[in-house]
Tab-separated table of C-alpha atoms and ligand atoms in Angstrom:
chain	number	residue	atom	x	y	z
H	182	MET	CA	-0.203	0.177	0.368
H	183	ALA	CA	3.097	2.633	0.079
H	184	THR	CA	2.418	5.682	-1.951
H	185	ALA	CA	6.295	6.351	-2.197
H	186	ASN	CA	6.090	5.051	-6.244
H	187	ASN	CA	2.505	5.907	-6.927
H	188	ASN	CA	2.090	10.211	-5.973
H	189	LEU	CA	-0.636	11.116	-7.573
H	190	SER	CA	-0.367	14.594	-7.042
H	191	LYS	CA	1.833	14.463	-10.309
H	192	TYR	CA	-1.464	13.249	-12.627
H	193	ASP	CA	-1.684	12.962	-15.730
H	194	VAL	CA	-3.939	15.766	-16.672
H	195	SER	CA	-5.654	14.754	-19.938
H	196	ARG	CA	-7.156	11.722	-18.344
H	197	VAL	CA	-9.554	13.710	-15.565
H	198	PRO	CA	-12.778	14.410	-17.439
H	199	ASP	CA	-14.008	18.055	-17.706
H	200	GLY	CA	-16.023	19.276	-14.557
H	201	LYS	CA	-18.288	22.384	-15.712
H	202	ASN	CA	-21.368	19.896	-14.999
H	203	SER	CA	-20.063	18.528	-11.640
H	204	ARG	CA	-21.561	19.019	-8.267
H	205	ILE	CA	-18.995	17.926	-5.397
H	206	ALA	CA	-19.715	17.793	-1.879
H	207	LEU	CA	-16.509	18.002	0.161
H	208	VAL	CA	-17.394	16.598	3.873
H	209	VAL	CA	-14.402	17.809	5.841
H	210	SER	CA	-13.161	16.468	9.732
H	211	GLU	CA	-12.580	19.092	11.796
H	212	TRP	CA	-9.760	16.696	13.991
H	213	ASN	CA	-6.489	17.852	13.018
H	214	LYS	CA	-7.619	20.680	11.415
H	215	GLU	CA	-4.479	22.426	10.173
H	216	ILE	CA	-3.834	19.078	7.900
H	217	THR	CA	-7.776	18.376	6.702
H	218	GLU	CA	-7.519	22.243	5.599
H	219	ALA	CA	-4.542	21.231	3.486
H	220	LEU	CA	-6.247	18.526	2.188
H	221	PHE	CA	-9.433	20.735	1.221
H	222	GLN	CA	-7.581	23.549	-0.277
H	223	GLY	CA	-5.514	21.228	-2.604
H	224	ALA	CA	-8.649	19.383	-3.128
H	225	LYS	CA	-10.927	22.372	-3.995
H	226	ASN	CA	-8.216	24.014	-6.299
H	227	THR	CA	-7.983	20.950	-8.269
H	228	LEU	CA	-11.718	20.712	-8.783
H	229	ILE	CA	-11.907	24.814	-9.932
H	230	ASP	CA	-8.653	23.687	-12.185
H	231	HIS	CA	-10.969	21.356	-13.848
H	232	ASN	CA	-13.585	23.852	-14.148
H	233	VAL	CA	-15.950	22.647	-11.531
H	234	LEU	CA	-18.138	25.958	-11.001
H	235	ASN	CA	-17.465	27.582	-7.141
H	236	LYS	CA	-21.362	27.374	-6.395
H	237	ASN	CA	-21.076	23.592	-7.287
H	238	ILE	CA	-18.578	22.932	-4.626
H	239	VAL	CA	-20.341	22.674	-1.390
H	240	ARG	CA	-18.337	22.042	1.936
H	241	ILE	CA	-19.775	20.540	5.089
H	242	ASP	CA	-17.780	20.298	7.983
H	243	VAL	CA	-17.834	17.660	10.664
H	244	PRO	CA	-16.542	17.057	14.108
H	245	GLY	CA	-14.628	14.263	13.385
H	246	SER	CA	-13.461	11.456	10.703
H	247	PHE	CA	-15.839	9.471	12.454
H	248	GLU	CA	-18.497	11.944	11.603
H	249	LEU	CA	-17.409	11.580	7.958
H	250	ILE	CA	-19.972	8.421	7.439
H	251	TYR	CA	-22.814	10.282	8.588
H	252	GLY	CA	-21.854	13.645	6.437
H	253	ALA	CA	-20.995	11.917	3.135
H	254	ASN	CA	-24.578	9.531	3.451
H	255	SER	CA	-26.186	12.920	3.983
H	256	ALA	CA	-24.418	14.412	0.907
H	257	GLN	CA	-25.659	10.989	-1.204
H	258	ARG	CA	-28.894	12.182	-0.258
H	259	MET	CA	-28.511	15.418	-2.627
H	260	ASP	CA	-27.659	15.963	-5.731
H	261	PHE	CA	-24.208	15.742	-6.190
H	262	ASP	CA	-21.891	14.075	-8.806
H	263	ALA	CA	-19.449	12.857	-6.326
H	264	ILE	CA	-18.102	13.391	-2.631
H	265	ILE	CA	-14.845	13.707	-1.086
H	266	ALA	CA	-14.737	12.576	2.572
H	267	ILE	CA	-11.604	14.489	4.318
H	268	GLY	CA	-9.961	13.991	7.701
H	269	CYS	CA	-6.827	12.866	9.651
H	270	ILE	CA	-6.694	10.188	11.975
H	271	ILE	CA	-3.042	10.201	14.105
H	272	GLN	CA	-2.219	7.193	15.906
H	273	GLY	CA	-2.528	7.818	20.036
H	274	GLU	CA	-1.709	5.905	22.719
H	275	THR	CA	-4.599	3.990	22.833
H	276	ARG	CA	-6.557	1.968	20.118
H	277	HIS	CA	-8.852	4.613	19.731
H	278	PHE	CA	-7.003	4.731	16.118
H	279	GLU	CA	-7.909	1.496	14.831
H	280	PHE	CA	-11.677	1.944	15.583
H	281	ILE	CA	-11.592	4.958	14.205
H	282	SER	CA	-9.972	3.895	11.180
H	283	ASN	CA	-11.511	0.882	10.281
H	284	ALA	CA	-15.132	2.225	11.119
H	285	VAL	CA	-14.623	4.972	8.829
H	286	ALA	CA	-13.204	3.028	6.101
H	287	GLN	CA	-16.025	0.131	6.175
H	288	GLY	CA	-18.409	2.936	6.308
H	289	ILE	CA	-17.294	4.573	3.223
H	290	LYS	CA	-16.860	1.346	1.463
H	291	ASP	CA	-20.458	0.900	2.053
H	292	LEU	CA	-21.864	4.184	1.170
H	293	ASN	CA	-20.076	3.339	-1.959
H	294	ILE	CA	-21.921	0.001	-2.386
H	295	ASN	CA	-25.195	1.371	-1.365
H	296	GLY	CA	-25.817	5.152	-2.115
H	297	LYS	CA	-26.027	6.883	-5.716
H	298	ALA	CA	-22.626	8.728	-5.169
H	299	PRO	CA	-19.423	7.736	-5.026
H	300	VAL	CA	-17.571	8.973	-1.998
H	301	VAL	CA	-13.971	9.330	-2.515
H	302	PHE	CA	-11.751	7.931	0.535
H	303	CYS	CA	-9.312	11.050	1.404
H	304	VAL	CA	-8.625	10.230	4.831
H	305	LEU	CA	-4.815	10.334	6.048
H	306	THR	CA	-4.018	7.382	8.491
H	307	ASP	CA	-1.036	8.409	10.006
H	308	GLU	CA	1.745	7.241	12.897
H	309	THR	CA	2.716	11.119	13.323
H	310	ILE	CA	1.720	14.883	12.415
H	311	GLU	CA	4.597	14.515	10.173
H	312	GLN	CA	3.565	11.927	8.221
H	313	SER	CA	0.379	14.053	7.840
H	314	ILE	CA	2.288	17.181	7.000
H	315	ALA	CA	4.013	15.504	3.991
H	316	ARG	CA	0.804	14.195	2.502
H	317	SER	CA	-1.305	17.299	3.069
H	318	GLY	CA	0.855	19.737	0.783
H	319	GLY	CA	4.678	18.443	1.495
H	320	ASP	CA	7.060	16.209	-0.074
H	321	LYS	CA	4.335	13.557	-0.709
H	322	GLY	CA	2.318	15.618	-2.478
H	323	ASN	CA	-1.307	16.880	-1.321
H	324	LYS	CA	-3.982	13.722	-1.173
H	325	GLY	CA	-6.840	16.097	-1.390
H	326	VAL	CA	-5.405	16.834	-5.335
H	327	GLU	CA	-5.273	12.910	-5.409
H	328	ALA	CA	-9.093	12.965	-3.965
H	329	ALA	CA	-10.434	15.584	-6.611
H	330	PHE	CA	-8.667	14.067	-9.641
H	331	THR	CA	-10.572	10.632	-8.363
H	332	ALA	CA	-13.643	12.254	-8.221
H	333	LEU	CA	-13.692	13.615	-11.373
H	334	ARG	CA	-12.694	10.680	-12.528
H	335	MET	CA	-15.426	9.217	-11.013
H	336	THR	CA	-18.063	11.479	-11.739
H	337	SER	CA	-17.747	9.966	-15.448
H	338	LEU	CA	-18.367	6.266	-14.784
K	240	DLZ	C1	-11.743	11.139	19.479
K	240	DLZ	C2	-10.996	11.375	18.068
K	240	DLZ	C3	-9.415	10.783	18.054
K	240	DLZ	C4	-9.093	10.760	19.752
K	240	DLZ	N1	-8.814	11.302	17.417
K	240	DLZ	C5	-9.194	11.531	16.282
K	240	DLZ	C6	-8.158	11.968	15.411
K	240	DLZ	O1	-6.609	11.408	15.132
K	240	DLZ	N2	-8.738	12.090	13.899
K	240	DLZ	C7	-10.104	12.506	14.001
K	240	DLZ	O2	-10.496	12.638	12.633
K	240	DLZ	N3	-10.961	12.274	14.960
K	240	DLZ	C8	-10.400	12.028	16.305
K	240	DLZ	N4	-11.250	11.893	17.370
K	240	DLZ	C9	-12.577	12.039	17.351
K	240	DLZ	C10	-13.793	10.877	16.506
K	240	DLZ	O3	-13.406	10.933	14.934
K	240	DLZ	C11	-15.152	11.458	17.038
K	240	DLZ	O4	-15.303	12.555	16.497
K	240	DLZ	C12	-15.491	11.277	18.294
K	240	DLZ	O5	-15.389	10.150	18.230
K	240	DLZ	C13	-17.061	11.494	18.223
K	240	DLZ	O6	-17.384	10.884	17.765
C-alpha cells in the first residue's frame, strides 16, 4: 500500500474529465484541522482547475473523522455527482486510532456500495503529524489533489 512510487498528485491531466457540469461535495473533519484544511484547499483548487464552478463545490464540516460517514451519507441524499470525505486520523496512545480508522473505511465502503454518488476516501491514517504534513502539501504531495482527481474520474463512470 506504500505510496512512495505512486504519487497521484503528479497526475496525467489529459485523463481528468472536464468538471463544468459536476457538483461535488467535500465533507471535512475538524480534527487535526491544519491538515484537513490543507487537504480541502488542495482538493478545491484542483476541482476549480478542472472547471468545476465555485457554486457547485459544497463544503460540509463535521466534528471528527467518525462523523464523515454520516456527513457523506447526508450528501448522498442531495444532488452531487461525487463526494470527497476528508479527514486525518493520527495514532495516539490507545486503540482509538484502529477503531476510528476501520469504522471510517468500512462506513465509506458501505456508502459506495449502497449510495447513489461515489464517495472518495481522502482520510490520512498516519502514525505521526509529520507524516500527515508530508501528505497534505509536503514532500509526499497533497492527497486532497489526488482525491479531486479521483472524484472527477468517478463522475464520468
Ligand atoms: C476522539 C478522536 C481521536 C482520539 N482522534 C481523532 C483523530 O486523530 N482524527 C479524527 O478525525 N478524529 C479523532 N477523534 C474524534 C472522532 O473521529 C469522533 O469525532 C469522536 O469519537 C466523536 O464521535
